């Protein structure tokens, strides 16, 4: 499989995506939101959006950072899994609702209230930004059918 389009062949697209990439790096470098939570959010949104390239990247990066295979395998069924903390579960719920906006009620007050129990305002702002950013990456990759499978952990660090 090959990509439909080289997004970095367009000077305008390169200029725009540099900002998205920089925003993602700002979160990775300066946030008190746990790195494991950030990766779980990226993985869950990528599963929902069917983005193989992002799943390839974030599962491998998470594993390289010490995430267990059990937790990585259970992200898709996080509601039934016992391996996630209450805070991670709140983040995953917010991720699902924030990713599936067109499916119904958007983000419910209940999901937001649960997230507020576990994260301070700074972490919530980062969580919301992370959800928005991974959805942008997912959509760009899915639309252009970016291939998955050959990512090496840390390649985009």
mmCIF file with all atom_site columns, C-alpha atoms in Angstrom:
data_model
loop_
_atom_site.group_PDB
_atom_site.id
_atom_site.type_symbol
_atom_site.label_atom_id
_atom_site.label_alt_id
_atom_site.label_comp_id
_atom_site.label_asym_id
_atom_site.label_entity_id
_atom_site.label_seq_id
_atom_site.pdbx_PDB_ins_code
_atom_site.Cartn_x
_atom_site.Cartn_y
_atom_site.Cartn_z
_atom_site.occupancy
_atom_site.B_iso_or_equiv
_atom_site.pdbx_formal_charge
_atom_site.auth_seq_id
_atom_site.auth_comp_id
_atom_site.auth_asym_id
_atom_site.auth_atom_id
_atom_site.pdbx_PDB_model_num
ATOM 1   C CA . UNK A 1 1   ? 0.000   0.000  0.000  1.00 0.00 ? 1   UNK A CA 1
ATOM 2   C CA . UNK A 1 2   ? 1.206   3.487  -0.735 1.00 0.00 ? 2   UNK A CA 1
ATOM 3   C CA . UNK A 1 3   ? -0.157  6.849  0.301  1.00 0.00 ? 3   UNK A CA 1
ATOM 4   C CA . UNK A 1 4   ? -2.550  8.617  -2.029 1.00 0.00 ? 4   UNK A CA 1
ATOM 5   C CA . UNK A 1 5   ? -0.706  11.894 -1.610 1.00 0.00 ? 5   UNK A CA 1
ATOM 6   C CA . UNK A 1 6   ? 2.551   13.196 -0.208 1.00 0.00 ? 6   UNK A CA 1
ATOM 7   C CA . UNK A 1 7   ? 1.228   15.914 2.086  1.00 0.00 ? 7   UNK A CA 1
ATOM 8   C CA . UNK A 1 8   ? 4.750   17.235 2.526  1.00 0.00 ? 8   UNK A CA 1
ATOM 9   C CA . UNK A 1 9   ? 5.054   17.852 -1.208 1.00 0.00 ? 9   UNK A CA 1
ATOM 10  C CA . UNK A 1 10  ? 2.830   20.907 -0.838 1.00 0.00 ? 10  UNK A CA 1
ATOM 11  C CA . UNK A 1 11  ? 4.463   24.036 0.603  1.00 0.00 ? 11  UNK A CA 1
ATOM 12  C CA . UNK A 1 12  ? 1.119   25.221 2.006  1.00 0.00 ? 12  UNK A CA 1
ATOM 13  C CA . UNK A 1 13  ? 0.363   21.849 3.627  1.00 0.00 ? 13  UNK A CA 1
ATOM 14  C CA . UNK A 1 14  ? 3.873   21.677 5.078  1.00 0.00 ? 14  UNK A CA 1
ATOM 15  C CA . UNK A 1 15  ? 3.437   25.112 6.597  1.00 0.00 ? 15  UNK A CA 1
ATOM 16  C CA . UNK A 1 16  ? 0.084   24.181 8.139  1.00 0.00 ? 16  UNK A CA 1
ATOM 17  C CA . UNK A 1 17  ? 1.123   20.729 9.425  1.00 0.00 ? 17  UNK A CA 1
ATOM 18  C CA . UNK A 1 18  ? 4.262   22.186 11.030 1.00 0.00 ? 18  UNK A CA 1
ATOM 19  C CA . UNK A 1 19  ? 1.948   24.056 13.388 1.00 0.00 ? 19  UNK A CA 1
ATOM 20  C CA . UNK A 1 20  ? -0.040  20.927 14.221 1.00 0.00 ? 20  UNK A CA 1
ATOM 21  C CA . UNK A 1 21  ? 3.184   18.987 14.819 1.00 0.00 ? 21  UNK A CA 1
ATOM 22  C CA . UNK A 1 22  ? 4.572   21.816 16.971 1.00 0.00 ? 22  UNK A CA 1
ATOM 23  C CA . UNK A 1 23  ? 1.388   21.845 19.066 1.00 0.00 ? 23  UNK A CA 1
ATOM 24  C CA . UNK A 1 24  ? 1.739   18.117 19.641 1.00 0.00 ? 24  UNK A CA 1
ATOM 25  C CA . UNK A 1 25  ? 5.387   18.564 20.666 1.00 0.00 ? 25  UNK A CA 1
ATOM 26  C CA . UNK A 1 26  ? 4.446   21.338 23.101 1.00 0.00 ? 26  UNK A CA 1
ATOM 27  C CA . UNK A 1 27  ? 2.116   18.917 24.864 1.00 0.00 ? 27  UNK A CA 1
ATOM 28  C CA . UNK A 1 28  ? 4.708   16.141 24.963 1.00 0.00 ? 28  UNK A CA 1
ATOM 29  C CA . UNK A 1 29  ? 7.405   18.435 26.361 1.00 0.00 ? 29  UNK A CA 1
ATOM 30  C CA . UNK A 1 30  ? 5.527   20.591 28.823 1.00 0.00 ? 30  UNK A CA 1
ATOM 31  C CA . UNK A 1 31  ? 2.484   18.838 30.204 1.00 0.00 ? 31  UNK A CA 1
ATOM 32  C CA . UNK A 1 32  ? 1.765   17.352 33.604 1.00 0.00 ? 32  UNK A CA 1
ATOM 33  C CA . UNK A 1 33  ? -0.790  15.042 31.958 1.00 0.00 ? 33  UNK A CA 1
ATOM 34  C CA . UNK A 1 34  ? 0.817   11.597 32.337 1.00 0.00 ? 34  UNK A CA 1
ATOM 35  C CA . UNK A 1 35  ? 2.549   10.364 29.191 1.00 0.00 ? 35  UNK A CA 1
ATOM 36  C CA . UNK A 1 36  ? 0.757   7.011  29.487 1.00 0.00 ? 36  UNK A CA 1
ATOM 37  C CA . UNK A 1 37  ? -2.606  8.795  29.468 1.00 0.00 ? 37  UNK A CA 1
ATOM 38  C CA . UNK A 1 38  ? -1.569  10.808 26.422 1.00 0.00 ? 38  UNK A CA 1
ATOM 39  C CA . UNK A 1 39  ? -0.681  7.631  24.524 1.00 0.00 ? 39  UNK A CA 1
ATOM 40  C CA . UNK A 1 40  ? -3.890  5.862  25.553 1.00 0.00 ? 40  UNK A CA 1
ATOM 41  C CA . UNK A 1 41  ? -5.883  8.839  24.241 1.00 0.00 ? 41  UNK A CA 1
ATOM 42  C CA . UNK A 1 42  ? -3.997  8.764  20.933 1.00 0.00 ? 42  UNK A CA 1
ATOM 43  C CA . UNK A 1 43  ? -4.476  5.020  20.589 1.00 0.00 ? 43  UNK A CA 1
ATOM 44  C CA . UNK A 1 44  ? -8.208  5.070  21.348 1.00 0.00 ? 44  UNK A CA 1
ATOM 45  C CA . UNK A 1 45  ? -8.997  7.938  18.986 1.00 0.00 ? 45  UNK A CA 1
ATOM 46  C CA . UNK A 1 46  ? -6.907  6.255  16.291 1.00 0.00 ? 46  UNK A CA 1
ATOM 47  C CA . UNK A 1 47  ? -8.826  2.998  16.755 1.00 0.00 ? 47  UNK A CA 1
ATOM 48  C CA . UNK A 1 48  ? -12.140 4.808  16.393 1.00 0.00 ? 48  UNK A CA 1
ATOM 49  C CA . UNK A 1 49  ? -10.947 6.718  13.325 1.00 0.00 ? 49  UNK A CA 1
ATOM 50  C CA . UNK A 1 50  ? -9.338  3.690  11.682 1.00 0.00 ? 50  UNK A CA 1
ATOM 51  C CA . UNK A 1 51  ? -5.930  5.347  11.416 1.00 0.00 ? 51  UNK A CA 1
ATOM 52  C CA . UNK A 1 52  ? -3.392  2.559  10.994 1.00 0.00 ? 52  UNK A CA 1
ATOM 53  C CA . UNK A 1 53  ? -0.418  4.911  10.766 1.00 0.00 ? 53  UNK A CA 1
ATOM 54  C CA . UNK A 1 54  ? -1.226  6.515  14.126 1.00 0.00 ? 54  UNK A CA 1
ATOM 55  C CA . UNK A 1 55  ? -1.965  3.140  15.749 1.00 0.00 ? 55  UNK A CA 1
ATOM 56  C CA . UNK A 1 56  ? 1.364   1.835  14.483 1.00 0.00 ? 56  UNK A CA 1
ATOM 57  C CA . UNK A 1 57  ? 3.193   4.854  15.891 1.00 0.00 ? 57  UNK A CA 1
ATOM 58  C CA . UNK A 1 58  ? 1.479   5.232  19.237 1.00 0.00 ? 58  UNK A CA 1
ATOM 59  C CA . UNK A 1 59  ? 1.316   1.564  20.219 1.00 0.00 ? 59  UNK A CA 1
ATOM 60  C CA . UNK A 1 60  ? 5.022   1.173  19.438 1.00 0.00 ? 60  UNK A CA 1
ATOM 61  C CA . UNK A 1 61  ? 5.983   4.403  21.206 1.00 0.00 ? 61  UNK A CA 1
ATOM 62  C CA . UNK A 1 62  ? 3.904   3.400  24.242 1.00 0.00 ? 62  UNK A CA 1
ATOM 63  C CA . UNK A 1 63  ? 5.503   -0.057 24.355 1.00 0.00 ? 63  UNK A CA 1
ATOM 64  C CA . UNK A 1 64  ? 8.976   1.463  24.027 1.00 0.00 ? 64  UNK A CA 1
ATOM 65  C CA . UNK A 1 65  ? 8.133   3.748  26.965 1.00 0.00 ? 65  UNK A CA 1
ATOM 66  C CA . UNK A 1 66  ? 7.234   0.729  29.108 1.00 0.00 ? 66  UNK A CA 1
ATOM 67  C CA . UNK A 1 67  ? 3.514   0.293  28.515 1.00 0.00 ? 67  UNK A CA 1
ATOM 68  C CA . UNK A 1 68  ? 2.443   -3.332 28.922 1.00 0.00 ? 68  UNK A CA 1
ATOM 69  C CA . UNK A 1 69  ? 1.119   -5.410 26.075 1.00 0.00 ? 69  UNK A CA 1
ATOM 70  C CA . UNK A 1 70  ? -1.957  -6.265 28.156 1.00 0.00 ? 70  UNK A CA 1
ATOM 71  C CA . UNK A 1 71  ? -2.943  -2.620 28.490 1.00 0.00 ? 71  UNK A CA 1
ATOM 72  C CA . UNK A 1 72  ? -2.212  -1.905 24.827 1.00 0.00 ? 72  UNK A CA 1
ATOM 73  C CA . UNK A 1 73  ? -4.361  -4.833 23.747 1.00 0.00 ? 73  UNK A CA 1
ATOM 74  C CA . UNK A 1 74  ? -7.200  -3.808 26.054 1.00 0.00 ? 74  UNK A CA 1
ATOM 75  C CA . UNK A 1 75  ? -7.585  -0.183 24.926 1.00 0.00 ? 75  UNK A CA 1
ATOM 76  C CA . UNK A 1 76  ? -10.341 -1.096 22.455 1.00 0.00 ? 76  UNK A CA 1
ATOM 77  C CA . UNK A 1 77  ? -12.307 -2.741 25.286 1.00 0.00 ? 77  UNK A CA 1
ATOM 78  C CA . UNK A 1 78  ? -11.320 -0.376 28.078 1.00 0.00 ? 78  UNK A CA 1
ATOM 79  C CA . UNK A 1 79  ? -14.783 -0.360 29.669 1.00 0.00 ? 79  UNK A CA 1
ATOM 80  C CA . UNK A 1 80  ? -14.545 -4.066 30.449 1.00 0.00 ? 80  UNK A CA 1
ATOM 81  C CA . UNK A 1 81  ? -10.829 -4.053 31.291 1.00 0.00 ? 81  UNK A CA 1
ATOM 82  C CA . UNK A 1 82  ? -9.540  -3.878 34.857 1.00 0.00 ? 82  UNK A CA 1
ATOM 83  C CA . UNK A 1 83  ? -6.077  -2.603 33.908 1.00 0.00 ? 83  UNK A CA 1
ATOM 84  C CA . UNK A 1 84  ? -6.855  1.118  33.679 1.00 0.00 ? 84  UNK A CA 1
ATOM 85  C CA . UNK A 1 85  ? -7.026  3.665  36.483 1.00 0.00 ? 85  UNK A CA 1
ATOM 86  C CA . UNK A 1 86  ? -10.149 5.725  37.088 1.00 0.00 ? 86  UNK A CA 1
ATOM 87  C CA . UNK A 1 87  ? -8.330  8.760  35.672 1.00 0.00 ? 87  UNK A CA 1
ATOM 88  C CA . UNK A 1 88  ? -7.374  6.865  32.506 1.00 0.00 ? 88  UNK A CA 1
ATOM 89  C CA . UNK A 1 89  ? -10.947 5.640  32.137 1.00 0.00 ? 89  UNK A CA 1
ATOM 90  C CA . UNK A 1 90  ? -12.213 9.231  32.411 1.00 0.00 ? 90  UNK A CA 1
ATOM 91  C CA . UNK A 1 91  ? -9.705  10.305 29.747 1.00 0.00 ? 91  UNK A CA 1
ATOM 92  C CA . UNK A 1 92  ? -10.720 7.433  27.466 1.00 0.00 ? 92  UNK A CA 1
ATOM 93  C CA . UNK A 1 93  ? -14.419 8.303  27.836 1.00 0.00 ? 93  UNK A CA 1
ATOM 94  C CA . UNK A 1 94  ? -13.706 11.943 27.036 1.00 0.00 ? 94  UNK A CA 1
ATOM 95  C CA . UNK A 1 95  ? -11.659 10.802 24.045 1.00 0.00 ? 95  UNK A CA 1
ATOM 96  C CA . UNK A 1 96  ? -14.450 8.609  22.717 1.00 0.00 ? 96  UNK A CA 1
ATOM 97  C CA . UNK A 1 97  ? -17.102 11.263 23.106 1.00 0.00 ? 97  UNK A CA 1
ATOM 98  C CA . UNK A 1 98  ? -14.845 13.993 21.708 1.00 0.00 ? 98  UNK A CA 1
ATOM 99  C CA . UNK A 1 99  ? -13.944 11.817 18.726 1.00 0.00 ? 99  UNK A CA 1
ATOM 100 C CA . UNK A 1 100 ? -17.502 10.667 17.974 1.00 0.00 ? 100 UNK A CA 1
ATOM 101 C CA . UNK A 1 101 ? -19.121 14.111 18.040 1.00 0.00 ? 101 UNK A CA 1
ATOM 102 C CA . UNK A 1 102 ? -21.345 13.373 15.059 1.00 0.00 ? 102 UNK A CA 1
ATOM 103 C CA . UNK A 1 103 ? -22.732 10.204 16.655 1.00 0.00 ? 103 UNK A CA 1
ATOM 104 C CA . UNK A 1 104 ? -24.968 11.886 19.193 1.00 0.00 ? 104 UNK A CA 1
ATOM 105 C CA . UNK A 1 105 ? -24.842 14.110 22.206 1.00 0.00 ? 105 UNK A CA 1
ATOM 106 C CA . UNK A 1 106 ? -21.240 15.235 21.881 1.00 0.00 ? 106 UNK A CA 1
ATOM 107 C CA . UNK A 1 107 ? -19.412 15.325 25.202 1.00 0.00 ? 107 UNK A CA 1
ATOM 108 C CA . UNK A 1 108 ? -21.868 14.763 28.031 1.00 0.00 ? 108 UNK A CA 1
ATOM 109 C CA . UNK A 1 109 ? -21.842 16.632 31.313 1.00 0.00 ? 109 UNK A CA 1
ATOM 110 C CA . UNK A 1 110 ? -21.287 13.276 33.037 1.00 0.00 ? 110 UNK A CA 1
ATOM 111 C CA . UNK A 1 111 ? -18.123 12.554 31.054 1.00 0.00 ? 111 UNK A CA 1
ATOM 112 C CA . UNK A 1 112 ? -16.819 16.053 31.709 1.00 0.00 ? 112 UNK A CA 1
ATOM 113 C CA . UNK A 1 113 ? -17.611 15.841 35.439 1.00 0.00 ? 113 UNK A CA 1
ATOM 114 C CA . UNK A 1 114 ? -15.754 12.545 35.698 1.00 0.00 ? 114 UNK A CA 1
ATOM 115 C CA . UNK A 1 115 ? -12.704 14.039 33.961 1.00 0.00 ? 115 UNK A CA 1
ATOM 116 C CA . UNK A 1 116 ? -12.786 17.052 36.315 1.00 0.00 ? 116 UNK A CA 1
ATOM 117 C CA . UNK A 1 117 ? -12.525 14.649 39.278 1.00 0.00 ? 117 UNK A CA 1
ATOM 118 C CA . UNK A 1 118 ? -9.165  13.364 38.045 1.00 0.00 ? 118 UNK A CA 1
ATOM 119 C CA . UNK A 1 119 ? -7.475  16.235 36.224 1.00 0.00 ? 119 UNK A CA 1
ATOM 120 C CA . UNK A 1 120 ? -6.743  19.855 37.080 1.00 0.00 ? 120 UNK A CA 1
ATOM 121 C CA . UNK A 1 121 ? -7.525  22.694 34.660 1.00 0.00 ? 121 UNK A CA 1
ATOM 122 C CA . UNK A 1 122 ? -4.074  22.545 33.041 1.00 0.00 ? 122 UNK A CA 1
ATOM 123 C CA . UNK A 1 123 ? -4.346  18.804 32.485 1.00 0.00 ? 123 UNK A CA 1
ATOM 124 C CA . UNK A 1 124 ? -7.907  19.145 31.176 1.00 0.00 ? 124 UNK A CA 1
ATOM 125 C CA . UNK A 1 125 ? -6.773  21.808 28.699 1.00 0.00 ? 125 UNK A CA 1
ATOM 126 C CA . UNK A 1 126 ? -3.991  19.499 27.529 1.00 0.00 ? 126 UNK A CA 1
ATOM 127 C CA . UNK A 1 127 ? -6.369  16.538 27.339 1.00 0.00 ? 127 UNK A CA 1
ATOM 128 C CA . UNK A 1 128 ? -8.843  18.464 25.190 1.00 0.00 ? 128 UNK A CA 1
ATOM 129 C CA . UNK A 1 129 ? -6.010  19.729 22.974 1.00 0.00 ? 129 UNK A CA 1
ATOM 130 C CA . UNK A 1 130 ? -4.537  16.221 22.669 1.00 0.00 ? 130 UNK A CA 1
ATOM 131 C CA . UNK A 1 131 ? -7.908  14.802 21.611 1.00 0.00 ? 131 UNK A CA 1
ATOM 132 C CA . UNK A 1 132 ? -8.315  17.524 18.983 1.00 0.00 ? 132 UNK A CA 1
ATOM 133 C CA . UNK A 1 133 ? -4.779  17.066 17.664 1.00 0.00 ? 133 UNK A CA 1
ATOM 134 C CA . UNK A 1 134 ? -4.897  13.279 17.363 1.00 0.00 ? 134 UNK A CA 1
ATOM 135 C CA . UNK A 1 135 ? -8.185  13.571 15.522 1.00 0.00 ? 135 UNK A CA 1
ATOM 136 C CA . UNK A 1 136 ? -6.538  16.000 13.078 1.00 0.00 ? 136 UNK A CA 1
ATOM 137 C CA . UNK A 1 137 ? -3.622  13.608 12.535 1.00 0.00 ? 137 UNK A CA 1
ATOM 138 C CA . UNK A 1 138 ? -6.024  10.660 12.150 1.00 0.00 ? 138 UNK A CA 1
ATOM 139 C CA . UNK A 1 139 ? -8.100  12.426 9.554  1.00 0.00 ? 139 UNK A CA 1
ATOM 140 C CA . UNK A 1 140 ? -5.127  13.571 7.498  1.00 0.00 ? 140 UNK A CA 1
ATOM 141 C CA . UNK A 1 141 ? -3.613  10.097 7.540  1.00 0.00 ? 141 UNK A CA 1
ATOM 142 C CA . UNK A 1 142 ? -6.885  8.268  6.865  1.00 0.00 ? 142 UNK A CA 1
ATOM 143 C CA . UNK A 1 143 ? -7.874  10.529 3.976  1.00 0.00 ? 143 UNK A CA 1
ATOM 144 C CA . UNK A 1 144 ? -4.505  10.054 2.282  1.00 0.00 ? 144 UNK A CA 1
ATOM 145 C CA . UNK A 1 145 ? -4.273  6.363  3.301  1.00 0.00 ? 145 UNK A CA 1
ATOM 146 C CA . UNK A 1 146 ? -0.891  6.579  4.945  1.00 0.00 ? 146 UNK A CA 1
ATOM 147 C CA . UNK A 1 147 ? 0.599   3.083  5.175  1.00 0.00 ? 147 UNK A CA 1
ATOM 148 C CA . UNK A 1 148 ? 1.216   1.478  8.561  1.00 0.00 ? 148 UNK A CA 1
ATOM 149 C CA . UNK A 1 149 ? 3.539   -1.139 9.932  1.00 0.00 ? 149 UNK A CA 1
ATOM 150 C CA . UNK A 1 150 ? 7.080   0.104  9.461  1.00 0.00 ? 150 UNK A CA 1
ATOM 151 C CA . UNK A 1 151 ? 7.212   2.812  12.147 1.00 0.00 ? 151 UNK A CA 1
ATOM 152 C CA . UNK A 1 152 ? 10.221  2.685  14.463 1.00 0.00 ? 152 UNK A CA 1
ATOM 153 C CA . UNK A 1 153 ? 9.664   3.914  18.048 1.00 0.00 ? 153 UNK A CA 1
ATOM 154 C CA . UNK A 1 154 ? 10.874  7.446  18.638 1.00 0.00 ? 154 UNK A CA 1
ATOM 155 C CA . UNK A 1 155 ? 11.197  8.271  14.960 1.00 0.00 ? 155 UNK A CA 1
ATOM 156 C CA . UNK A 1 156 ? 9.164   11.455 15.355 1.00 0.00 ? 156 UNK A CA 1
ATOM 157 C CA . UNK A 1 157 ? 10.333  12.364 18.843 1.00 0.00 ? 157 UNK A CA 1
#
